[in-house]
Amino acid sequence: MFETMAATRLESLHLAQDPRSGLRAIIAIHNSRLGPALGGCRFLAYPSEQSALQDAMRLAQSMSYKAALAGLPHGGGKAVILRPAHVDNRAALFEAFGRMVESLGGAYITAVDSGTSSADMDCVAQGTQHVTSTSSAGDPSPYTAMGVFSGIRATALARLGSDDLEGVRIAVQGLGQVGFALAEQLAAAGAELLVSDYDQGRVQLAVEQLGATAVPSAQLIETPCEIFAPCGLGGVLNPDTVGRLHCTVVAGAANNQLSSPQMADELEARGILYAPDYVINAGGLIYVSLKHGGQPLPAITAHLARIALRLTDIYAHAQAEKRSPARVADSQAEHLLYGN
Ligand code: NAD
């Protein structure tokens, strides 16, 4: 455990249990140089305690990088609640988690993530004020989609020479909360949409409402297009898929798109411009951070515009330094976090 903490430069790890509600939770705080740690709370059944710990530590690190490059006054943190086989009283479990968050005195601010909802965060709020994305705070997904849309335009400008998406073929993988909202904006901008999702209902909706063309999930990655936008699960850019891509740009919402850092170098070698995932998908984090800080909507949308500027800066450095944008983004984030 301490080895992984050292490798990810994790500041602290907190464990708590509450036998009455069945809570068994981990909070990983990666870095607090820029401010209190902010990051979602997962509620999942893990194959082992070790895998839950690894998940919390790895995700906390990527939240630090995301917050730093988004220019937010936050470090990265992540919470993982091990989902029991049976939950008698879900509200009591999340209230107990709220007390755990409160015990850290504001060093960690929690939010929704896989397996949790705004209703759960309302229960967390019974025990702490250090919580965002409650029912009253609102869903961050539309803001993630807005940020990805502006990031796609910035990436198109850098690689295709224009940010006009009229007639540009864009393959959107995953039409969930973020992917569908993104597809709506792309369709409104005149893009030619190719879409896939495991949920055929979502695909049908995109075909009927947005004039998209449905492509089987297994084939989307190798379908010729200008821009491939991964908006499903992570790890989609891996040794099996990178060689099959038929695009010039990869820019989408999914977290942890690269199965390893080497995949970014392979994309670069193939002449594909990759928008670093934690830079382009920071819109939701920007929303929850500024909303928690009491900022009005115009300030939030103004801050979202920085995503495109940051990407443009990263691409300029990548070109000048002959490195992949992912490597440049990591270096910039590490400079902000560690000053080296
Ligand atoms: P979601 O669960 O609402 O939607 C994901 C959709 O993708 C589902 O409909 C699923 O069926 C589909 N999908 C998954 N893998 C697929 C594949 N290989 N091919 C086709 N379809 C596939 O999730 P979401 O909130 O829309 O988030 C999408 C991605 O963006 C996730 O990786 C998430 O971590 C990331 N992200 C989300 C936010 C946010 O604000 N919701 C913020 C930052 C990053």
Short mmCIF file of N, CA, C and O in Angstrom, two decimals, residues 20-146:
data_model
loop_
_atom_site.label_atom_id
_atom_site.label_comp_id
_atom_site.label_asym_id
_atom_site.label_seq_id
_atom_site.Cartn_x
_atom_site.Cartn_y
_atom_site.Cartn_z
N ARG A 20 -23.18 -0.34 12.08
CA ARG A 20 -24.65 -0.19 12.10
C ARG A 20 -25.24 -0.02 10.71
O ARG A 20 -26.27 -0.58 10.37
N SER A 21 -24.58 0.78 9.89
CA SER A 21 -25.12 1.02 8.54
C SER A 21 -24.46 0.13 7.49
O SER A 21 -24.93 0.05 6.35
N GLY A 22 -23.34 -0.51 7.86
CA GLY A 22 -22.62 -1.35 6.89
C GLY A 22 -21.58 -0.57 6.10
O GLY A 22 -21.00 -1.09 5.14
N LEU A 23 -21.33 0.68 6.50
CA LEU A 23 -20.35 1.50 5.76
C LEU A 23 -18.93 0.95 5.94
O LEU A 23 -18.49 0.69 7.05
N ARG A 24 -18.26 0.77 4.81
CA ARG A 24 -16.81 0.52 4.81
C ARG A 24 -16.27 1.40 3.69
O ARG A 24 -16.58 1.16 2.51
N ALA A 25 -15.54 2.43 4.06
CA ALA A 25 -15.18 3.44 3.05
C ALA A 25 -13.71 3.83 3.12
O ALA A 25 -13.06 3.73 4.16
N ILE A 26 -13.22 4.26 1.95
CA ILE A 26 -11.84 4.72 1.80
C ILE A 26 -11.91 6.12 1.20
O ILE A 26 -12.65 6.34 0.24
N ILE A 27 -11.13 7.03 1.77
CA ILE A 27 -10.97 8.35 1.13
C ILE A 27 -9.49 8.55 0.86
O ILE A 27 -8.67 8.44 1.79
N ALA A 28 -9.15 8.79 -0.40
CA ALA A 28 -7.75 9.04 -0.78
C ALA A 28 -7.60 10.52 -1.10
O ALA A 28 -8.36 11.06 -1.92
N ILE A 29 -6.66 11.16 -0.43
CA ILE A 29 -6.36 12.57 -0.72
C ILE A 29 -5.00 12.62 -1.40
O ILE A 29 -3.99 12.24 -0.79
N HIS A 30 -5.00 13.04 -2.64
CA HIS A 30 -3.75 12.98 -3.40
C HIS A 30 -2.85 14.18 -3.17
O HIS A 30 -1.65 14.02 -2.95
N ASN A 31 -3.44 15.38 -3.23
CA ASN A 31 -2.59 16.57 -3.18
C ASN A 31 -3.44 17.74 -2.72
O ASN A 31 -4.55 17.91 -3.18
N SER A 32 -2.91 18.54 -1.80
CA SER A 32 -3.70 19.69 -1.32
C SER A 32 -2.94 21.00 -1.50
O SER A 32 -3.26 21.98 -0.86
N ARG A 33 -1.95 21.00 -2.38
CA ARG A 33 -1.15 22.22 -2.58
C ARG A 33 -2.01 23.37 -3.09
O ARG A 33 -1.82 24.52 -2.71
N LEU A 34 -2.96 23.05 -3.99
CA LEU A 34 -3.75 24.12 -4.60
C LEU A 34 -5.07 24.37 -3.86
O LEU A 34 -5.80 25.29 -4.19
N GLY A 35 -5.39 23.52 -2.88
CA GLY A 35 -6.64 23.69 -2.14
C GLY A 35 -7.14 22.34 -1.66
O GLY A 35 -6.51 21.30 -1.88
N PRO A 36 -8.31 22.33 -0.98
CA PRO A 36 -8.85 21.07 -0.48
C PRO A 36 -9.14 20.09 -1.62
O PRO A 36 -9.47 20.50 -2.73
N ALA A 37 -9.00 18.82 -1.33
CA ALA A 37 -9.21 17.79 -2.35
C ALA A 37 -10.69 17.69 -2.71
O ALA A 37 -11.55 17.70 -1.83
N LEU A 38 -10.97 17.61 -4.01
CA LEU A 38 -12.35 17.47 -4.50
C LEU A 38 -12.40 16.27 -5.43
O LEU A 38 -11.54 16.11 -6.29
N GLY A 39 -13.41 15.44 -5.26
CA GLY A 39 -13.55 14.29 -6.17
C GLY A 39 -14.72 13.43 -5.75
O GLY A 39 -15.17 13.47 -4.60
N GLY A 40 -15.22 12.65 -6.69
CA GLY A 40 -16.44 11.88 -6.50
C GLY A 40 -16.31 10.71 -5.53
O GLY A 40 -15.22 10.33 -5.10
N CYS A 41 -17.47 10.18 -5.20
CA CYS A 41 -17.57 9.02 -4.31
C CYS A 41 -18.17 7.85 -5.10
O CYS A 41 -19.29 7.95 -5.59
N ARG A 42 -17.41 6.77 -5.21
CA ARG A 42 -17.91 5.58 -5.91
C ARG A 42 -18.56 4.64 -4.91
O ARG A 42 -18.09 4.51 -3.77
N PHE A 43 -19.61 3.96 -5.34
CA PHE A 43 -20.29 2.97 -4.50
C PHE A 43 -20.42 1.72 -5.35
O PHE A 43 -21.34 1.55 -6.13
N LEU A 44 -19.41 0.85 -5.24
CA LEU A 44 -19.32 -0.30 -6.13
C LEU A 44 -18.92 -1.56 -5.36
O LEU A 44 -18.27 -1.46 -4.30
N ALA A 45 -19.26 -2.72 -5.92
CA ALA A 45 -18.80 -3.99 -5.33
C ALA A 45 -17.44 -4.28 -5.94
O ALA A 45 -17.33 -4.45 -7.17
N TYR A 46 -16.41 -4.29 -5.14
CA TYR A 46 -15.06 -4.54 -5.65
C TYR A 46 -14.69 -6.01 -5.42
O TYR A 46 -15.12 -6.61 -4.43
N PRO A 47 -13.88 -6.58 -6.31
CA PRO A 47 -13.48 -7.98 -6.12
C PRO A 47 -12.64 -8.18 -4.86
O PRO A 47 -12.64 -9.27 -4.28
N SER A 48 -11.93 -7.13 -4.41
CA SER A 48 -11.13 -7.24 -3.19
C SER A 48 -10.94 -5.86 -2.58
O SER A 48 -11.12 -4.84 -3.27
N GLU A 49 -10.55 -5.84 -1.30
CA GLU A 49 -10.28 -4.56 -0.64
C GLU A 49 -9.10 -3.87 -1.33
O GLU A 49 -9.06 -2.65 -1.47
N GLN A 50 -8.13 -4.69 -1.77
CA GLN A 50 -6.95 -4.15 -2.43
C GLN A 50 -7.34 -3.39 -3.71
O GLN A 50 -6.83 -2.30 -3.98
N SER A 51 -8.28 -3.97 -4.49
CA SER A 51 -8.66 -3.31 -5.74
C SER A 51 -9.42 -2.02 -5.45
O SER A 51 -9.30 -1.04 -6.19
N ALA A 52 -10.18 -1.98 -4.34
CA ALA A 52 -10.88 -0.74 -3.96
C ALA A 52 -9.86 0.34 -3.59
O ALA A 52 -9.99 1.50 -4.00
N LEU A 53 -8.83 -0.07 -2.84
CA LEU A 53 -7.77 0.88 -2.46
C LEU A 53 -7.05 1.43 -3.68
O LEU A 53 -6.81 2.63 -3.80
N GLN A 54 -6.72 0.52 -4.60
CA GLN A 54 -6.01 0.92 -5.82
C GLN A 54 -6.84 1.93 -6.62
O GLN A 54 -6.34 2.92 -7.13
N ASP A 55 -8.13 1.64 -6.73
CA ASP A 55 -9.04 2.50 -7.49
C ASP A 55 -9.06 3.90 -6.87
O ASP A 55 -8.91 4.90 -7.57
N ALA A 56 -9.22 3.94 -5.54
CA ALA A 56 -9.29 5.24 -4.85
C ALA A 56 -8.00 6.04 -5.07
O ALA A 56 -8.04 7.23 -5.38
N MET A 57 -6.85 5.37 -4.94
CA MET A 57 -5.57 6.07 -5.05
C MET A 57 -5.33 6.58 -6.48
O MET A 57 -4.94 7.72 -6.70
N ARG A 58 -5.59 5.71 -7.46
CA ARG A 58 -5.36 6.07 -8.86
C ARG A 58 -6.29 7.22 -9.29
O ARG A 58 -5.87 8.18 -9.93
N LEU A 59 -7.55 7.11 -8.89
CA LEU A 59 -8.52 8.13 -9.29
C LEU A 59 -8.24 9.47 -8.61
O LEU A 59 -8.42 10.53 -9.21
N ALA A 60 -7.78 9.42 -7.34
CA ALA A 60 -7.47 10.67 -6.63
C ALA A 60 -6.34 11.40 -7.35
O ALA A 60 -6.38 12.62 -7.50
N GLN A 61 -5.37 10.65 -7.83
CA GLN A 61 -4.25 11.27 -8.56
C GLN A 61 -4.77 11.97 -9.82
O GLN A 61 -4.42 13.12 -10.10
N SER A 62 -5.63 11.29 -10.58
CA SER A 62 -6.07 11.92 -11.83
C SER A 62 -6.95 13.14 -11.55
O SER A 62 -6.97 14.09 -12.32
N MET A 63 -7.64 13.14 -10.37
CA MET A 63 -8.42 14.34 -10.03
C MET A 63 -7.51 15.54 -9.76
O MET A 63 -7.86 16.68 -10.07
N SER A 64 -6.34 15.27 -9.16
CA SER A 64 -5.39 16.37 -8.92
C SER A 64 -4.95 17.00 -10.23
O SER A 64 -4.90 18.22 -10.37
N TYR A 65 -4.63 16.14 -11.20
CA TYR A 65 -4.17 16.63 -12.50
C TYR A 65 -5.28 17.43 -13.17
O TYR A 65 -5.06 18.48 -13.77
N LYS A 66 -6.51 16.90 -13.08
CA LYS A 66 -7.65 17.55 -13.74
C LYS A 66 -7.92 18.91 -13.13
O LYS A 66 -8.07 19.91 -13.84
N ALA A 67 -7.96 18.98 -11.79
CA ALA A 67 -8.25 20.26 -11.13
C ALA A 67 -7.15 21.28 -11.40
O ALA A 67 -7.42 22.45 -11.65
N ALA A 68 -5.88 20.81 -11.39
CA ALA A 68 -4.76 21.74 -11.60
C ALA A 68 -4.85 22.37 -12.98
O ALA A 68 -4.77 23.59 -13.12
N LEU A 69 -5.07 21.54 -14.02
CA LEU A 69 -5.09 22.10 -15.38
C LEU A 69 -6.38 22.86 -15.68
O LEU A 69 -6.43 23.66 -16.61
N ALA A 70 -7.41 22.63 -14.87
CA ALA A 70 -8.65 23.40 -15.05
C ALA A 70 -8.57 24.73 -14.31
O ALA A 70 -9.52 25.52 -14.35
N GLY A 71 -7.46 24.97 -13.61
CA GLY A 71 -7.28 26.24 -12.91
C GLY A 71 -8.21 26.37 -11.71
O GLY A 71 -8.67 27.47 -11.40
N LEU A 72 -8.47 25.25 -11.03
CA LEU A 72 -9.38 25.28 -9.88
C LEU A 72 -8.58 25.29 -8.57
O LEU A 72 -7.50 24.71 -8.50
N PRO A 73 -9.15 25.88 -7.53
CA PRO A 73 -8.44 25.93 -6.24
C PRO A 73 -8.64 24.64 -5.44
O PRO A 73 -9.11 24.66 -4.31
N HIS A 74 -8.33 23.54 -6.08
CA HIS A 74 -8.57 22.23 -5.45
C HIS A 74 -7.46 21.25 -5.77
O HIS A 74 -6.86 21.30 -6.85
N GLY A 75 -7.25 20.33 -4.82
CA GLY A 75 -6.42 19.17 -5.10
C GLY A 75 -7.34 18.02 -5.49
O GLY A 75 -8.55 18.20 -5.64
N GLY A 76 -6.73 16.85 -5.65
CA GLY A 76 -7.52 15.70 -6.07
C GLY A 76 -7.79 14.75 -4.92
O GLY A 76 -6.93 14.48 -4.08
N GLY A 77 -9.01 14.25 -4.88
CA GLY A 77 -9.37 13.24 -3.88
C GLY A 77 -10.40 12.31 -4.47
O GLY A 77 -10.99 12.60 -5.52
N LYS A 78 -10.58 11.18 -3.86
CA LYS A 78 -11.61 10.25 -4.32
C LYS A 78 -12.05 9.40 -3.14
O LYS A 78 -11.22 9.03 -2.28
N ALA A 79 -13.32 9.08 -3.11
CA ALA A 79 -13.83 8.18 -2.07
C ALA A 79 -14.38 6.93 -2.73
O ALA A 79 -14.93 6.98 -3.83
N VAL A 80 -14.20 5.83 -2.03
CA VAL A 80 -14.75 4.56 -2.50
C VAL A 80 -15.50 3.94 -1.32
O VAL A 80 -14.93 3.77 -0.24
N ILE A 81 -16.78 3.65 -1.53
CA ILE A 81 -17.53 2.90 -0.51
C ILE A 81 -17.70 1.49 -1.06
O ILE A 81 -18.18 1.32 -2.19
N LEU A 82 -17.26 0.51 -0.27
CA LEU A 82 -17.40 -0.89 -0.72
C LEU A 82 -18.86 -1.28 -0.59
O LEU A 82 -19.42 -1.26 0.52
N ARG A 83 -19.45 -1.64 -1.72
CA ARG A 83 -20.89 -1.92 -1.73
C ARG A 83 -21.15 -3.29 -1.09
O ARG A 83 -20.66 -4.30 -1.58
N PRO A 84 -21.93 -3.33 0.01
CA PRO A 84 -22.22 -4.64 0.62
C PRO A 84 -23.19 -5.43 -0.25
O PRO A 84 -23.86 -4.87 -1.12
N ALA A 85 -23.26 -6.75 0.02
CA ALA A 85 -24.17 -7.59 -0.77
C ALA A 85 -25.61 -7.11 -0.59
O ALA A 85 -26.40 -7.11 -1.54
N HIS A 86 -25.96 -6.71 0.63
CA HIS A 86 -27.31 -6.18 0.90
C HIS A 86 -27.20 -4.84 1.61
O HIS A 86 -26.39 -4.71 2.51
N VAL A 87 -28.01 -3.91 1.16
CA VAL A 87 -28.04 -2.62 1.85
C VAL A 87 -29.43 -2.46 2.46
O VAL A 87 -30.42 -2.35 1.74
N ASP A 88 -29.49 -2.48 3.80
CA ASP A 88 -30.79 -2.35 4.47
C ASP A 88 -31.31 -0.93 4.39
O ASP A 88 -32.47 -0.70 4.09
N ASN A 89 -30.40 0.01 4.67
CA ASN A 89 -30.83 1.40 4.74
C ASN A 89 -29.77 2.27 4.05
O ASN A 89 -28.78 2.67 4.64
N ARG A 90 -30.01 2.52 2.77
CA ARG A 90 -29.03 3.26 1.96
C ARG A 90 -28.80 4.68 2.51
O ARG A 90 -27.68 5.17 2.55
N ALA A 91 -29.89 5.29 2.97
CA ALA A 91 -29.77 6.66 3.49
C ALA A 91 -28.84 6.68 4.69
O ALA A 91 -27.97 7.56 4.81
N ALA A 92 -29.00 5.69 5.60
CA ALA A 92 -28.17 5.65 6.81
C ALA A 92 -26.70 5.46 6.45
O ALA A 92 -25.80 6.06 7.06
N LEU A 93 -26.46 4.64 5.41
CA LEU A 93 -25.07 4.40 4.98
C LEU A 93 -24.42 5.69 4.47
O LEU A 93 -23.29 6.03 4.83
N PHE A 94 -25.16 6.44 3.65
CA PHE A 94 -24.58 7.67 3.12
C PHE A 94 -24.50 8.79 4.18
O PHE A 94 -23.61 9.63 4.13
N GLU A 95 -25.41 8.73 5.15
CA GLU A 95 -25.28 9.69 6.26
C GLU A 95 -24.01 9.39 7.05
O GLU A 95 -23.28 10.30 7.46
N ALA A 96 -23.73 8.10 7.27
CA ALA A 96 -22.50 7.71 7.99
C ALA A 96 -21.28 8.15 7.19
O ALA A 96 -20.28 8.62 7.76
N PHE A 97 -21.36 8.02 5.86
CA PHE A 97 -20.24 8.48 5.02
C PHE A 97 -20.06 10.00 5.17
O PHE A 97 -18.94 10.52 5.24
N GLY A 98 -21.18 10.71 5.27
CA GLY A 98 -21.13 12.17 5.48
C GLY A 98 -20.37 12.51 6.76
O GLY A 98 -19.56 13.44 6.78
N ARG A 99 -20.59 11.71 7.80
CA ARG A 99 -19.88 11.97 9.07
C ARG A 99 -18.38 11.71 8.90
O ARG A 99 -17.55 12.41 9.48
N MET A 100 -18.05 10.70 8.07
CA MET A 100 -16.63 10.43 7.81
C MET A 100 -15.99 11.62 7.09
O MET A 100 -14.89 12.06 7.44
N VAL A 101 -16.69 12.15 6.08
CA VAL A 101 -16.18 13.31 5.34
C VAL A 101 -16.00 14.48 6.30
O VAL A 101 -14.98 15.18 6.29
N GLU A 102 -16.98 14.68 7.18
CA GLU A 102 -16.94 15.79 8.14
C GLU A 102 -15.73 15.67 9.08
O GLU A 102 -15.11 16.67 9.43
N SER A 103 -15.39 14.40 9.42
CA SER A 103 -14.28 14.20 10.36
C SER A 103 -12.95 14.68 9.78
O SER A 103 -11.98 14.89 10.50
N LEU A 104 -12.90 14.86 8.45
CA LEU A 104 -11.65 15.34 7.83
C LEU A 104 -11.59 16.87 7.81
O LEU A 104 -10.62 17.45 7.29
N GLY A 105 -12.62 17.51 8.34
CA GLY A 105 -12.57 18.95 8.56
C GLY A 105 -12.47 19.79 7.29
O GLY A 105 -11.92 20.89 7.34
N GLY A 106 -12.95 19.28 6.17
CA GLY A 106 -12.92 20.08 4.93
C GLY A 106 -11.72 19.79 4.05
O GLY A 106 -11.57 20.40 2.99
N ALA A 107 -10.87 18.85 4.46
CA ALA A 107 -9.71 18.49 3.62
C ALA A 107 -10.16 17.78 2.35
O ALA A 107 -9.44 17.76 1.35
N TYR A 108 -11.36 17.18 2.39
CA TYR A 108 -11.91 16.48 1.22
C TYR A 108 -13.37 16.89 1.01
O TYR A 108 -14.14 16.91 1.97
N ILE A 109 -13.72 17.21 -0.23
CA ILE A 109 -15.10 17.55 -0.60
C ILE A 109 -15.59 16.46 -1.54
O ILE A 109 -14.92 16.14 -2.53
N THR A 110 -16.73 15.89 -1.24
CA THR A 110 -17.20 14.75 -2.03
C THR A 110 -18.26 15.15 -3.06
O THR A 110 -18.78 16.27 -3.04
N ALA A 111 -18.55 14.22 -3.98
CA ALA A 111 -19.49 14.47 -5.09
C ALA A 111 -19.97 13.13 -5.64
O ALA A 111 -19.47 12.08 -5.24
N VAL A 112 -20.89 13.16 -6.59
CA VAL A 112 -21.38 11.92 -7.19
C VAL A 112 -20.30 11.30 -8.10
O VAL A 112 -19.44 11.99 -8.63
N ASP A 113 -20.39 9.99 -8.26
CA ASP A 113 -19.52 9.24 -9.16
C ASP A 113 -20.24 7.93 -9.47
O ASP A 113 -21.43 7.80 -9.13
N SER A 114 -19.53 6.97 -10.06
CA SER A 114 -20.18 5.70 -10.42
C SER A 114 -20.89 5.09 -9.21
O SER A 114 -20.27 4.92 -8.16
N GLY A 115 -22.16 4.79 -9.38
CA GLY A 115 -22.91 4.10 -8.33
C GLY A 115 -23.55 5.02 -7.30
O GLY A 115 -24.24 4.56 -6.40
N THR A 116 -23.30 6.32 -7.42
CA THR A 116 -23.95 7.25 -6.47
C THR A 116 -24.78 8.28 -7.24
O THR A 116 -24.55 8.52 -8.43
N SER A 117 -25.71 8.88 -6.51
CA SER A 117 -26.63 9.83 -7.17
C SER A 117 -26.74 11.10 -6.33
O SER A 117 -26.24 11.15 -5.19
N SER A 118 -27.41 12.09 -6.88
CA SER A 118 -27.65 13.33 -6.13
C SER A 118 -28.46 13.04 -4.86
O SER A 118 -28.23 13.67 -3.83
N ALA A 119 -29.37 12.06 -4.94
CA ALA A 119 -30.16 11.70 -3.74
C ALA A 119 -29.23 11.18 -2.65
O ALA A 119 -29.43 11.47 -1.45
N ASP A 120 -28.20 10.41 -3.03
CA ASP A 120 -27.22 9.93 -2.03
C ASP A 120 -26.47 11.12 -1.43
O ASP A 120 -26.20 11.14 -0.22
N MET A 121 -26.12 12.09 -2.28
CA MET A 121 -25.38 13.25 -1.78
C MET A 121 -26.26 14.08 -0.83
O MET A 121 -25.75 14.71 0.09
N ASP A 122 -27.58 14.05 -1.05
CA ASP A 122 -28.47 14.74 -0.11
C ASP A 122 -28.35 14.09 1.28
O ASP A 122 -28.38 14.78 2.30
N CYS A 123 -28.21 12.76 1.30
CA CYS A 123 -28.04 12.07 2.59
C CYS A 123 -26.68 12.41 3.20
O CYS A 123 -26.57 12.62 4.41
N VAL A 124 -25.65 12.45 2.34
CA VAL A 124 -24.30 12.82 2.82
C VAL A 124 -24.36 14.21 3.47
O VAL A 124 -23.75 14.45 4.52
N ALA A 125 -25.16 15.09 2.86
CA ALA A 125 -25.25 16.47 3.34
C ALA A 125 -25.87 16.57 4.75
O ALA A 125 -25.74 17.60 5.41
N GLN A 126 -26.52 15.48 5.20
CA GLN A 126 -27.03 15.47 6.58
C GLN A 126 -25.88 15.47 7.59
O GLN A 126 -26.04 15.89 8.73
N GLY A 127 -24.71 14.94 7.11
CA GLY A 127 -23.59 14.80 8.04
C GLY A 127 -22.46 15.78 7.80
O GLY A 127 -21.55 15.90 8.63
N THR A 128 -22.46 16.45 6.65
CA THR A 128 -21.35 17.37 6.35
C THR A 128 -21.77 18.44 5.36
O THR A 128 -22.66 18.21 4.53
N GLN A 129 -21.08 19.55 5.43
CA GLN A 129 -21.31 20.60 4.41
C GLN A 129 -20.30 20.45 3.27
O GLN A 129 -20.40 21.15 2.26
N HIS A 130 -19.35 19.52 3.41
CA HIS A 130 -18.31 19.38 2.39
C HIS A 130 -18.76 18.39 1.32
O HIS A 130 -18.16 17.32 1.12
N VAL A 131 -19.84 18.74 0.66
CA VAL A 131 -20.43 17.87 -0.36
C VAL A 131 -21.00 18.74 -1.48
O VAL A 131 -21.55 19.81 -1.22
N THR A 132 -20.81 18.27 -2.73
CA THR A 132 -21.36 18.97 -3.89
C THR A 132 -22.29 18.00 -4.62
O THR A 132 -22.46 16.87 -4.20
N SER A 133 -22.82 18.45 -5.75
CA SER A 133 -23.71 17.66 -6.60
C SER A 133 -24.88 17.02 -5.84
O SER A 133 -25.25 15.88 -6.09
N THR A 134 -25.42 17.76 -4.89
CA THR A 134 -26.68 17.37 -4.25
C THR A 134 -27.81 17.70 -5.24
O THR A 134 -27.56 18.30 -6.29
N SER A 135 -29.04 17.34 -4.89
CA SER A 135 -30.18 17.63 -5.79
C SER A 135 -30.27 19.11 -6.10
O SER A 135 -30.53 19.51 -7.24
N SER A 136 -30.03 19.93 -5.09
CA SER A 136 -30.18 21.38 -5.33
C SER A 136 -29.00 21.93 -6.13
O SER A 136 -29.15 22.92 -6.85
N ALA A 137 -27.83 21.29 -6.05
CA ALA A 137 -26.66 21.80 -6.78
C ALA A 137 -26.74 21.48 -8.27
O ALA A 137 -26.21 22.21 -9.10
N GLY A 138 -27.40 20.35 -8.63
CA GLY A 138 -27.60 20.04 -10.05
C GLY A 138 -26.58 19.08 -10.64
O GLY A 138 -25.52 18.86 -10.07
N ASP A 139 -26.94 18.56 -11.82
CA ASP A 139 -26.15 17.53 -12.51
C ASP A 139 -25.00 18.18 -13.29
O ASP A 139 -25.24 19.07 -14.12
N PRO A 140 -23.75 17.71 -13.09
CA PRO A 140 -22.63 18.32 -13.82
C PRO A 140 -22.51 17.87 -15.28
O PRO A 140 -21.80 18.50 -16.07
N SER A 141 -23.22 16.78 -15.67
CA SER A 141 -23.01 16.20 -17.01
C SER A 141 -23.17 17.20 -18.16
O SER A 141 -22.36 17.21 -19.09
N PRO A 142 -24.21 18.07 -18.15
CA PRO A 142 -24.33 19.00 -19.28
C PRO A 142 -23.11 19.90 -19.41
O PRO A 142 -22.75 20.31 -20.52
N TYR A 143 -22.46 20.20 -18.28
CA TYR A 143 -21.28 21.08 -18.31
C TYR A 143 -20.05 20.32 -18.82
O TYR A 143 -19.20 20.88 -19.50
N THR A 144 -20.01 19.04 -18.49
CA THR A 144 -18.95 18.21 -19.07
C THR A 144 -19.09 18.20 -20.59
O THR A 144 -18.13 18.39 -21.33
N ALA A 145 -20.34 18.01 -21.05
CA ALA A 145 -20.58 17.97 -22.50
C ALA A 145 -20.24 19.31 -23.16
O ALA A 145 -19.63 19.34 -24.24
N MET A 146 -20.59 20.41 -22.51
CA MET A 146 -20.26 21.74 -23.06
C MET A 146 -18.75 21.90 -23.21
O MET A 146 -18.25 22.41 -24.22
#
